[in-house]
Tab-separated table of C-alpha atoms and ligand atoms in Angstrom:
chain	number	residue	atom	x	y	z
A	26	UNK	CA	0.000	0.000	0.000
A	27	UNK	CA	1.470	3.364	-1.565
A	28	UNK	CA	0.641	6.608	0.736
A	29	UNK	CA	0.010	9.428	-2.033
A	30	UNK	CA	-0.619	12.955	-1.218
A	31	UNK	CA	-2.922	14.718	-3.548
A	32	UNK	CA	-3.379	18.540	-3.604
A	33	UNK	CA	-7.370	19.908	-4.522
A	34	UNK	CA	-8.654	16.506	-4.462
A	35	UNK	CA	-11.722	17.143	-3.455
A	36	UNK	CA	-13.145	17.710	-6.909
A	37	UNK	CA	-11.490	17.216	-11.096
A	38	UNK	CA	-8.740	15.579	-11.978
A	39	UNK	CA	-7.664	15.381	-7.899
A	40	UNK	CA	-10.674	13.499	-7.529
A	41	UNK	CA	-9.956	11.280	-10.308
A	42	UNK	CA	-6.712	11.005	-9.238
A	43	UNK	CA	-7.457	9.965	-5.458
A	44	UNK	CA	-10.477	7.625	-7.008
A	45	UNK	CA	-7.835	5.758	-9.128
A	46	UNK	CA	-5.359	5.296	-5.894
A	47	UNK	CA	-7.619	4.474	-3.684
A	48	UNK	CA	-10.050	1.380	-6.052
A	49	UNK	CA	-5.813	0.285	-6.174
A	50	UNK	CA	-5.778	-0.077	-2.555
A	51	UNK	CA	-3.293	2.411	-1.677
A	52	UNK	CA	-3.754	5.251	0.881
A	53	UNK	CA	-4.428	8.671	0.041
A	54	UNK	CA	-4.523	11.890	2.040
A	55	UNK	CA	-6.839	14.351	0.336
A	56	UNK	CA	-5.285	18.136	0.987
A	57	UNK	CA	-7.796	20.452	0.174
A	58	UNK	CA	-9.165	23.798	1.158
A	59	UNK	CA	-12.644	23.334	2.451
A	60	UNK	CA	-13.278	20.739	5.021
A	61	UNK	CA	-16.695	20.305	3.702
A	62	UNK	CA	-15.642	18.933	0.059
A	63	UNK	CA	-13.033	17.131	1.193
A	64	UNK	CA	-15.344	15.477	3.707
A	65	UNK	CA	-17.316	14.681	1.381
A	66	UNK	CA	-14.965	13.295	-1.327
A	67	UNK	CA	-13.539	11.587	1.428
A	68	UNK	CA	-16.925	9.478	2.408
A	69	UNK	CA	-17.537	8.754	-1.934
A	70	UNK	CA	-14.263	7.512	-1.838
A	71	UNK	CA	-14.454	5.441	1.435
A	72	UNK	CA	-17.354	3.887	-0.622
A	73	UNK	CA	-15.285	2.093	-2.711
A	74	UNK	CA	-14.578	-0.249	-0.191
A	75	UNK	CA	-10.391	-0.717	-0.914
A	76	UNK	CA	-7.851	1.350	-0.039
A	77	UNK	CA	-7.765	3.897	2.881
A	78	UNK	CA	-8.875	7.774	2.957
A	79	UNK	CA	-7.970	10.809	5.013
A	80	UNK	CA	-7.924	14.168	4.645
A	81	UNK	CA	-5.802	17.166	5.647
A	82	UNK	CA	-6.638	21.081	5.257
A	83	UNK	CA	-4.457	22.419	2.921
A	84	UNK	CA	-5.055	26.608	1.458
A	85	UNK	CA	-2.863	27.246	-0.558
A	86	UNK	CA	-3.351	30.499	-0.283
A	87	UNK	CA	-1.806	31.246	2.745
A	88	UNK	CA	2.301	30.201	3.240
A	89	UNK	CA	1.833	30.064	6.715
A	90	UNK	CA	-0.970	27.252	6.739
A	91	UNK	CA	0.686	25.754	4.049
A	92	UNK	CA	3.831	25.162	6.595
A	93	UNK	CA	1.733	24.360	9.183
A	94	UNK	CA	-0.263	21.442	7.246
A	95	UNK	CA	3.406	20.667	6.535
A	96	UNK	CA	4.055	20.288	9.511
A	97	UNK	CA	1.272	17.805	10.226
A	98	UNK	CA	2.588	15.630	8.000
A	99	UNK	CA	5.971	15.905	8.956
A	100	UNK	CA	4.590	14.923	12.455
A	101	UNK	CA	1.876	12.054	11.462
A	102	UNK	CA	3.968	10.331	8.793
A	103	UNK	CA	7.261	8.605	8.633
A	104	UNK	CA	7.314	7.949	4.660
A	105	UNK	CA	4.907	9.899	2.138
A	106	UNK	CA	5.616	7.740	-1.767
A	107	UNK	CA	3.763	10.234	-4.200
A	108	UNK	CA	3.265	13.556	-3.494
A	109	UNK	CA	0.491	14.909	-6.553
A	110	UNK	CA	0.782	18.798	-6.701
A	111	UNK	CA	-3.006	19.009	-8.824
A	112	UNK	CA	-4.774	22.356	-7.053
A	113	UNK	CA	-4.854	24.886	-8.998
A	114	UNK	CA	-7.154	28.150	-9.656
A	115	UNK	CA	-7.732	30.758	-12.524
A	116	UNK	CA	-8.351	34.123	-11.469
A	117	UNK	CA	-10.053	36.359	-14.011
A	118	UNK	CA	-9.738	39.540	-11.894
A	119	UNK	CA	-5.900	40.887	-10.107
A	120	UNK	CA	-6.363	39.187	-6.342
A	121	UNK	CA	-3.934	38.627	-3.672
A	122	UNK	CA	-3.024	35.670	-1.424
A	123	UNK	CA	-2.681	36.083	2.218
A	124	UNK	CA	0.971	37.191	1.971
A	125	UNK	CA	0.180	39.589	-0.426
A	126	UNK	CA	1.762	37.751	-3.782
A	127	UNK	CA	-0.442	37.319	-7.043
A	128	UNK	CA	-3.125	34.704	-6.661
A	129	UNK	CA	-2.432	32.392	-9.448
A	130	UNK	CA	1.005	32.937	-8.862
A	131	UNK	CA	0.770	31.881	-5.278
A	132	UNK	CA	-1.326	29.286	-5.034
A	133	UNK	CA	-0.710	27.604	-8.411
A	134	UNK	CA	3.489	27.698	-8.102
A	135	UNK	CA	4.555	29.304	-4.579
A	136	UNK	CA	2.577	27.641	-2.550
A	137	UNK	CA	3.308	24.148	-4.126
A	138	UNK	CA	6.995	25.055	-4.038
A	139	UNK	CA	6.937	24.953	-0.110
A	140	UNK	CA	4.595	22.388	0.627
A	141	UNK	CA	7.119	19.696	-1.588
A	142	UNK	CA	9.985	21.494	-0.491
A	143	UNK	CA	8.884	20.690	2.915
A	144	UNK	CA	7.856	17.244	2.354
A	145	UNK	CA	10.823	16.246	0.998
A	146	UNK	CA	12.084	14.642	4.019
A	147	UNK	CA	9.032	12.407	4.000
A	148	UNK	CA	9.444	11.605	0.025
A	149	UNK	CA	13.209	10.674	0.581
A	150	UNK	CA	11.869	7.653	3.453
A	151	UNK	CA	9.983	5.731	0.078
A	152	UNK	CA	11.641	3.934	-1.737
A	153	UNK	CA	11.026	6.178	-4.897
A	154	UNK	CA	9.519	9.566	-4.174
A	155	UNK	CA	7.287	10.641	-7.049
A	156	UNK	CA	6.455	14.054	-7.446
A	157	UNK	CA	3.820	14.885	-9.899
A	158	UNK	CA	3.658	18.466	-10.804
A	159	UNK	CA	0.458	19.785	-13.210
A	160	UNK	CA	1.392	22.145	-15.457
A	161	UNK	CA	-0.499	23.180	-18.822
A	162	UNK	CA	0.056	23.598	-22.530
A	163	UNK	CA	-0.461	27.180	-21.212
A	164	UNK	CA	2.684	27.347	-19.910
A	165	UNK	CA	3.623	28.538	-23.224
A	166	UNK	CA	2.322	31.661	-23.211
A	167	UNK	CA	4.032	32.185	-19.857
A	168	UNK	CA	7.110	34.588	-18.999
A	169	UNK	CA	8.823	34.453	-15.533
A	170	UNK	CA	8.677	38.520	-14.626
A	171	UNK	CA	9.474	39.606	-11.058
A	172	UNK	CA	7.083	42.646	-10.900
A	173	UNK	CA	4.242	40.209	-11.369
A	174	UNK	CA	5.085	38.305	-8.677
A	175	UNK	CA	3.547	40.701	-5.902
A	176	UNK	CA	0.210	41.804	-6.513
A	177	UNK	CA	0.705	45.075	-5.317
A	178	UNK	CA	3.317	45.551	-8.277
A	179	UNK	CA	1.340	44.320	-11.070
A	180	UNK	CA	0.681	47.320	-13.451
A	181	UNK	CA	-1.665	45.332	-16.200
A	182	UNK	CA	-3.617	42.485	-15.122
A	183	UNK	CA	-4.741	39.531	-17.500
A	184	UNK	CA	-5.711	37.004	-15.555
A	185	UNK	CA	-4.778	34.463	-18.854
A	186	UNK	CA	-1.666	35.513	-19.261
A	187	UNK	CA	-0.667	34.677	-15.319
A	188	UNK	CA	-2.111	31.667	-15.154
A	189	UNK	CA	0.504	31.349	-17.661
A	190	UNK	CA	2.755	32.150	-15.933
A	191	UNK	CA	2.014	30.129	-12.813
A	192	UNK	CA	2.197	26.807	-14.852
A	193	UNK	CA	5.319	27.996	-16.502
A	194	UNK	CA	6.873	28.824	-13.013
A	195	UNK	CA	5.317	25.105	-12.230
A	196	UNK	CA	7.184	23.425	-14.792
A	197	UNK	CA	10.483	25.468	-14.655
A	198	UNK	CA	10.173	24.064	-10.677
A	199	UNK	CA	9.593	20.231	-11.734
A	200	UNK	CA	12.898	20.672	-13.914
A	201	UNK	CA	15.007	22.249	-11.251
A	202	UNK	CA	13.635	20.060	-8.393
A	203	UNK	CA	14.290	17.013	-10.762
A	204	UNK	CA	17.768	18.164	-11.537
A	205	UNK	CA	18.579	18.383	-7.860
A	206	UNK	CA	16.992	14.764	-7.165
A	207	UNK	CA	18.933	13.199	-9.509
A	208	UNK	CA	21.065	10.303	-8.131
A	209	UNK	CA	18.500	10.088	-5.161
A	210	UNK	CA	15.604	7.974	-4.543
A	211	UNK	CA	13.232	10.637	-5.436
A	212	UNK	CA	11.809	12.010	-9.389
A	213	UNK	CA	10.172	15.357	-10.223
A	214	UNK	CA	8.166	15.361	-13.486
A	215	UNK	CA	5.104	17.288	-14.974
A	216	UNK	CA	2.321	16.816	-17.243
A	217	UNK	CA	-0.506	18.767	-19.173
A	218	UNK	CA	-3.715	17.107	-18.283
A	219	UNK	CA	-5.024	17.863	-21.428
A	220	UNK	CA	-8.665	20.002	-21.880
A	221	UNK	CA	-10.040	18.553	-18.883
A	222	UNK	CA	-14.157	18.876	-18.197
A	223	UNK	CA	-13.587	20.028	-14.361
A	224	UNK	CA	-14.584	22.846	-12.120
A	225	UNK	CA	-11.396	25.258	-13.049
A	226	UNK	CA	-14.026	26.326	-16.361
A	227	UNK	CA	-17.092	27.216	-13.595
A	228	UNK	CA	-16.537	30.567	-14.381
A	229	UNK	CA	-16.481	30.700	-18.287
A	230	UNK	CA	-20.019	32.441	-19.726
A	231	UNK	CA	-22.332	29.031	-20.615
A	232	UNK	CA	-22.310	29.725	-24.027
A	233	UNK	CA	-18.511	29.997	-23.864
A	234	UNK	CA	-18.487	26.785	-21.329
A	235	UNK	CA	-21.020	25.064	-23.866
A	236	UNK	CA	-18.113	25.612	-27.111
A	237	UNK	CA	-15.145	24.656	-25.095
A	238	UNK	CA	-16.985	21.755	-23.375
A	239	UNK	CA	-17.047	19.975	-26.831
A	240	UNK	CA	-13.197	19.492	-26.479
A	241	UNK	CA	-12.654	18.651	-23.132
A	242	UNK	CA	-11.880	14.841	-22.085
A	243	UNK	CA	-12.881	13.167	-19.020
A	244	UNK	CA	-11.046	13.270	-15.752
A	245	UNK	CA	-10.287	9.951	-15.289
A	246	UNK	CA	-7.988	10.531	-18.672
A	247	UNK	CA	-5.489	12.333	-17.204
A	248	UNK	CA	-6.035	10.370	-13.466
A	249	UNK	CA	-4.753	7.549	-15.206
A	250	UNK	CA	-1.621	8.900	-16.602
A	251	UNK	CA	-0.698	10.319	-13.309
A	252	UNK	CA	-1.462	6.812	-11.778
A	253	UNK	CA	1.604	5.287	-14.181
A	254	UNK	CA	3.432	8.298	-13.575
A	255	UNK	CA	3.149	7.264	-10.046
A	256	UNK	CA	3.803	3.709	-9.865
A	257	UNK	CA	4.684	2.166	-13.022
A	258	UNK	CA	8.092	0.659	-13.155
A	259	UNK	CA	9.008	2.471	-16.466
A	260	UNK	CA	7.962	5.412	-14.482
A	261	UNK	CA	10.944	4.508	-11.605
A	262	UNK	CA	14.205	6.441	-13.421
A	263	UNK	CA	12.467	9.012	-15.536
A	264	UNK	CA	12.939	12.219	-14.464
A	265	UNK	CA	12.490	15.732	-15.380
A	266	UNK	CA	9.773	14.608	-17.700
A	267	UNK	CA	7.101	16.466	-19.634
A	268	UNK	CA	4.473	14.364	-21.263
A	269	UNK	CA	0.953	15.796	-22.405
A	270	UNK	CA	-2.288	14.363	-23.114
A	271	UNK	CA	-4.318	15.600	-26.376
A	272	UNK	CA	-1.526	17.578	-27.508
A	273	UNK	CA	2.302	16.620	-27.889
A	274	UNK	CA	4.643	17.967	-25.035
A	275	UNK	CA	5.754	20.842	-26.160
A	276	UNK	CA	8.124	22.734	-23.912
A	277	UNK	CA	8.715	26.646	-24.623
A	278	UNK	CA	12.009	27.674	-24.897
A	279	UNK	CA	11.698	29.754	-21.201
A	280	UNK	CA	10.431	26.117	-19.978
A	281	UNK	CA	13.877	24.427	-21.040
A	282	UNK	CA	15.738	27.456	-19.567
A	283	UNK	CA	17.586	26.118	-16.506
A	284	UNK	CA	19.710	29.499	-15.737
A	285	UNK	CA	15.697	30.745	-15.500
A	286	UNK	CA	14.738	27.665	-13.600
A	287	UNK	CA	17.680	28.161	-11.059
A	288	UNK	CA	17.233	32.000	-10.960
A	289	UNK	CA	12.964	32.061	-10.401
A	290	UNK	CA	14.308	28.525	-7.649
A	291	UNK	CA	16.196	31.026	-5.911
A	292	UNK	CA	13.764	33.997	-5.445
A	293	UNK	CA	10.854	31.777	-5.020
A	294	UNK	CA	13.071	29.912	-1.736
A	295	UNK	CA	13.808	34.416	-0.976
A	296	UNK	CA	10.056	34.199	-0.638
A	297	UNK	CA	9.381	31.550	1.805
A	298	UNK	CA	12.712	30.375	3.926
A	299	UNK	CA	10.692	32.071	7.009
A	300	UNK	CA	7.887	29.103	6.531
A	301	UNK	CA	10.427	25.927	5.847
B	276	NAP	N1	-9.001	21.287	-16.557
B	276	NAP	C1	-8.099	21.548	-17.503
B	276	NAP	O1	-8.425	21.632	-18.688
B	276	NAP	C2	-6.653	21.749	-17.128
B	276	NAP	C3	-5.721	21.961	-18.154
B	276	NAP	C4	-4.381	22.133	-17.839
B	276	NAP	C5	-3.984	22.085	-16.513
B	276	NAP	N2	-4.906	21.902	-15.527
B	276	NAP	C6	-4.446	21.887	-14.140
B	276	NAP	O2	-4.884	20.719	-13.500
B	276	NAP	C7	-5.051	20.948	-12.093
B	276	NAP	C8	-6.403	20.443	-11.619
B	276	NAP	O3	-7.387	21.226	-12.267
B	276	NAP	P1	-8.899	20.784	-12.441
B	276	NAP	O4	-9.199	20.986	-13.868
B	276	NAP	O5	-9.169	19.471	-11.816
B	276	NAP	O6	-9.606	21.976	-11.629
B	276	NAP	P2	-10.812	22.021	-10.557
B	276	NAP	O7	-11.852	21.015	-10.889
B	276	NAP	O8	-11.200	23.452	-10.490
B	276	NAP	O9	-10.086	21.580	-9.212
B	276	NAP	C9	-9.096	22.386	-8.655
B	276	NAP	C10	-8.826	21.957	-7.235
B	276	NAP	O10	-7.881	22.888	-6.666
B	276	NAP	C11	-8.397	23.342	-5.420
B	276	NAP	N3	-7.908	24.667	-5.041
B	276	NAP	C12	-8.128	25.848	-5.639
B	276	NAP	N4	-7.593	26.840	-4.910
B	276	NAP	C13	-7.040	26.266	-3.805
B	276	NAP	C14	-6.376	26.754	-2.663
B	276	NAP	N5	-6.194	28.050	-2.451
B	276	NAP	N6	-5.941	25.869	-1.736
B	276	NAP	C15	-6.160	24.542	-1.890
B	276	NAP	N7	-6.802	24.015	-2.940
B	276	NAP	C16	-7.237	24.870	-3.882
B	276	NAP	C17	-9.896	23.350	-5.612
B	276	NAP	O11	-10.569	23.404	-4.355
B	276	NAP	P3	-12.116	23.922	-4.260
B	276	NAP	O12	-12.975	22.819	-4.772
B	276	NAP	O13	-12.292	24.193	-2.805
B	276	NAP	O14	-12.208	25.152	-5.112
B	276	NAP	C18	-10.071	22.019	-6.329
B	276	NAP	O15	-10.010	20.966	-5.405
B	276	NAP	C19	-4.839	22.453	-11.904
B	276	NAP	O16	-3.517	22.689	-11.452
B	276	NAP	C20	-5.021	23.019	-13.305
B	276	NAP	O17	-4.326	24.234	-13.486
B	276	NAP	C21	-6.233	21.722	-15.799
């Protein structure tokens, strides 16, 4: 029995994702925002009868619960095998998280960066750490700029082009964190989902959500490629990956960047040494 950690998995691919661990019989701790949803994905998934559920409150939002739910973790388990970064937001309109940073920015990348940053010590017990990062085709619109990192310094908002950016920041993480694992026990790679027929589209108009809808896949799609990506052997020594559903893996030129990597690494670990 695997213990997997998966990030917004109270709902979308998360769910998916947890559904497909758990009907395996492996052990999965649902981290999600709202104890309500995750209670509740938590009892549909207990339903399945295999496996074993629990659930941990995770907002992303905020650094300093982040470290704390870290923290938890830390305390309650001696070996964590997968660790499935999944939550994710769009924000239409300029917001800030708790610590002031851009939303999509800090919840999609920042946040994630600490939480596996300080679960590594739990990843490095298995015998091969997995971390699953989800990034997007998007990512190729993205640029890595520093005045867009606070929201307080952002001059022109479109909430499209930083959700670009977060999953580029995403990916350019996986890499880094992958090249540092290498000759340890634990991988870092990163996938696009592909279109995915989820809750991240709730806002889109319905006539807009009724047009895009036609190209969206299940799901349990993607669920299932983060399942290999998890536990398949072939899976074991691949590393710094970037495979896509739908579409082929395209990386942007910023993406295969490591001196960017290494550089946005740096100021992003600036940002939160006072929660590690
Ligand atoms: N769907 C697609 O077409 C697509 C394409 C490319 C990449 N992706 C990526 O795939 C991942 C999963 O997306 P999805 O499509 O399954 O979206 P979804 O159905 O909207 O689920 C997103 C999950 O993230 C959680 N979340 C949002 N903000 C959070 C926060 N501050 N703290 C903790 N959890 C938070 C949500 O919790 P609540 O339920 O409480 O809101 C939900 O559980 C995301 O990273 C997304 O960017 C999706």
């Amino acid at each position: 029995m695997k213990t997997v950690i998966i990030t917004g998995a109270n709902t979308g691919i998360g769910y998916a994702t947890a559904h497909s661990f758990v009907q395996a019989g492996h052990h999965v701790l649902l981290a999600c925002r709202n104890p309500e949803k995750a209670q509740q994905a938590q009892q549909q998934l207990q339903a399945i009868g295999s496996g074993k559920v629990d659930t941990i409150p995770l907002d992303l939002n905020s650094l300093a619960q982040v470290s704390s739910a870290a923290d938890q973790i830390l305390q309650q388990y001696d070996k964590i095998d997968v660790l499935v970064n999944n939550a994710g937001m769009m924000a239409p309109r300029l917001e800030s998280t708790a610590e002031g940073y851009e939303k999509q920015f800090g919840v999609n990348y920042l946040a994630h960066f600490l939480w596996t940053l300080k679960l590594l010590p739990v990843l490095k017990q298995a015998e091969q750490g997995r971390i699953i990062h989800l990034a997007s085709i998007m990512h190729l619109l993205g640029n890595i700029k520093a005045e867009t990192f606070r929201a307080d310094q952002v001059k022109k908002y479109n909430g499209i082009l930083s959700y670009a950016n977060s999953k580029l920041a995403s990916l350019l993480f996986s890499n880094l964190l992958a090249r540092q694992l290498q000759g340890s026990s634990m991988t870092s790679n990163a996938l696009h989902p592909g279109g995915v027929d989820s809750e991240i589209y709730r806002g889109l108009p319905a006539h807009q959500y009724k047009l895009i809808k036609l190209f969206l896949i299940a799901p349990e799609k993607p669920a299932e490629l983060i399942h290999q990506m998890a536990l398949a052997p072939e899976w074991a020594t691949r590393n710094g990956k970037y495979v896509s559903l739908q579409t082929p893996a395209f990386r942007s030129g910023k993406a295969r960047n490591m001196q960017l990597a290494q550089q946005l690494y740096d100021q992003s670990h600036a940002f939160i040494q006072d929660y590690l």
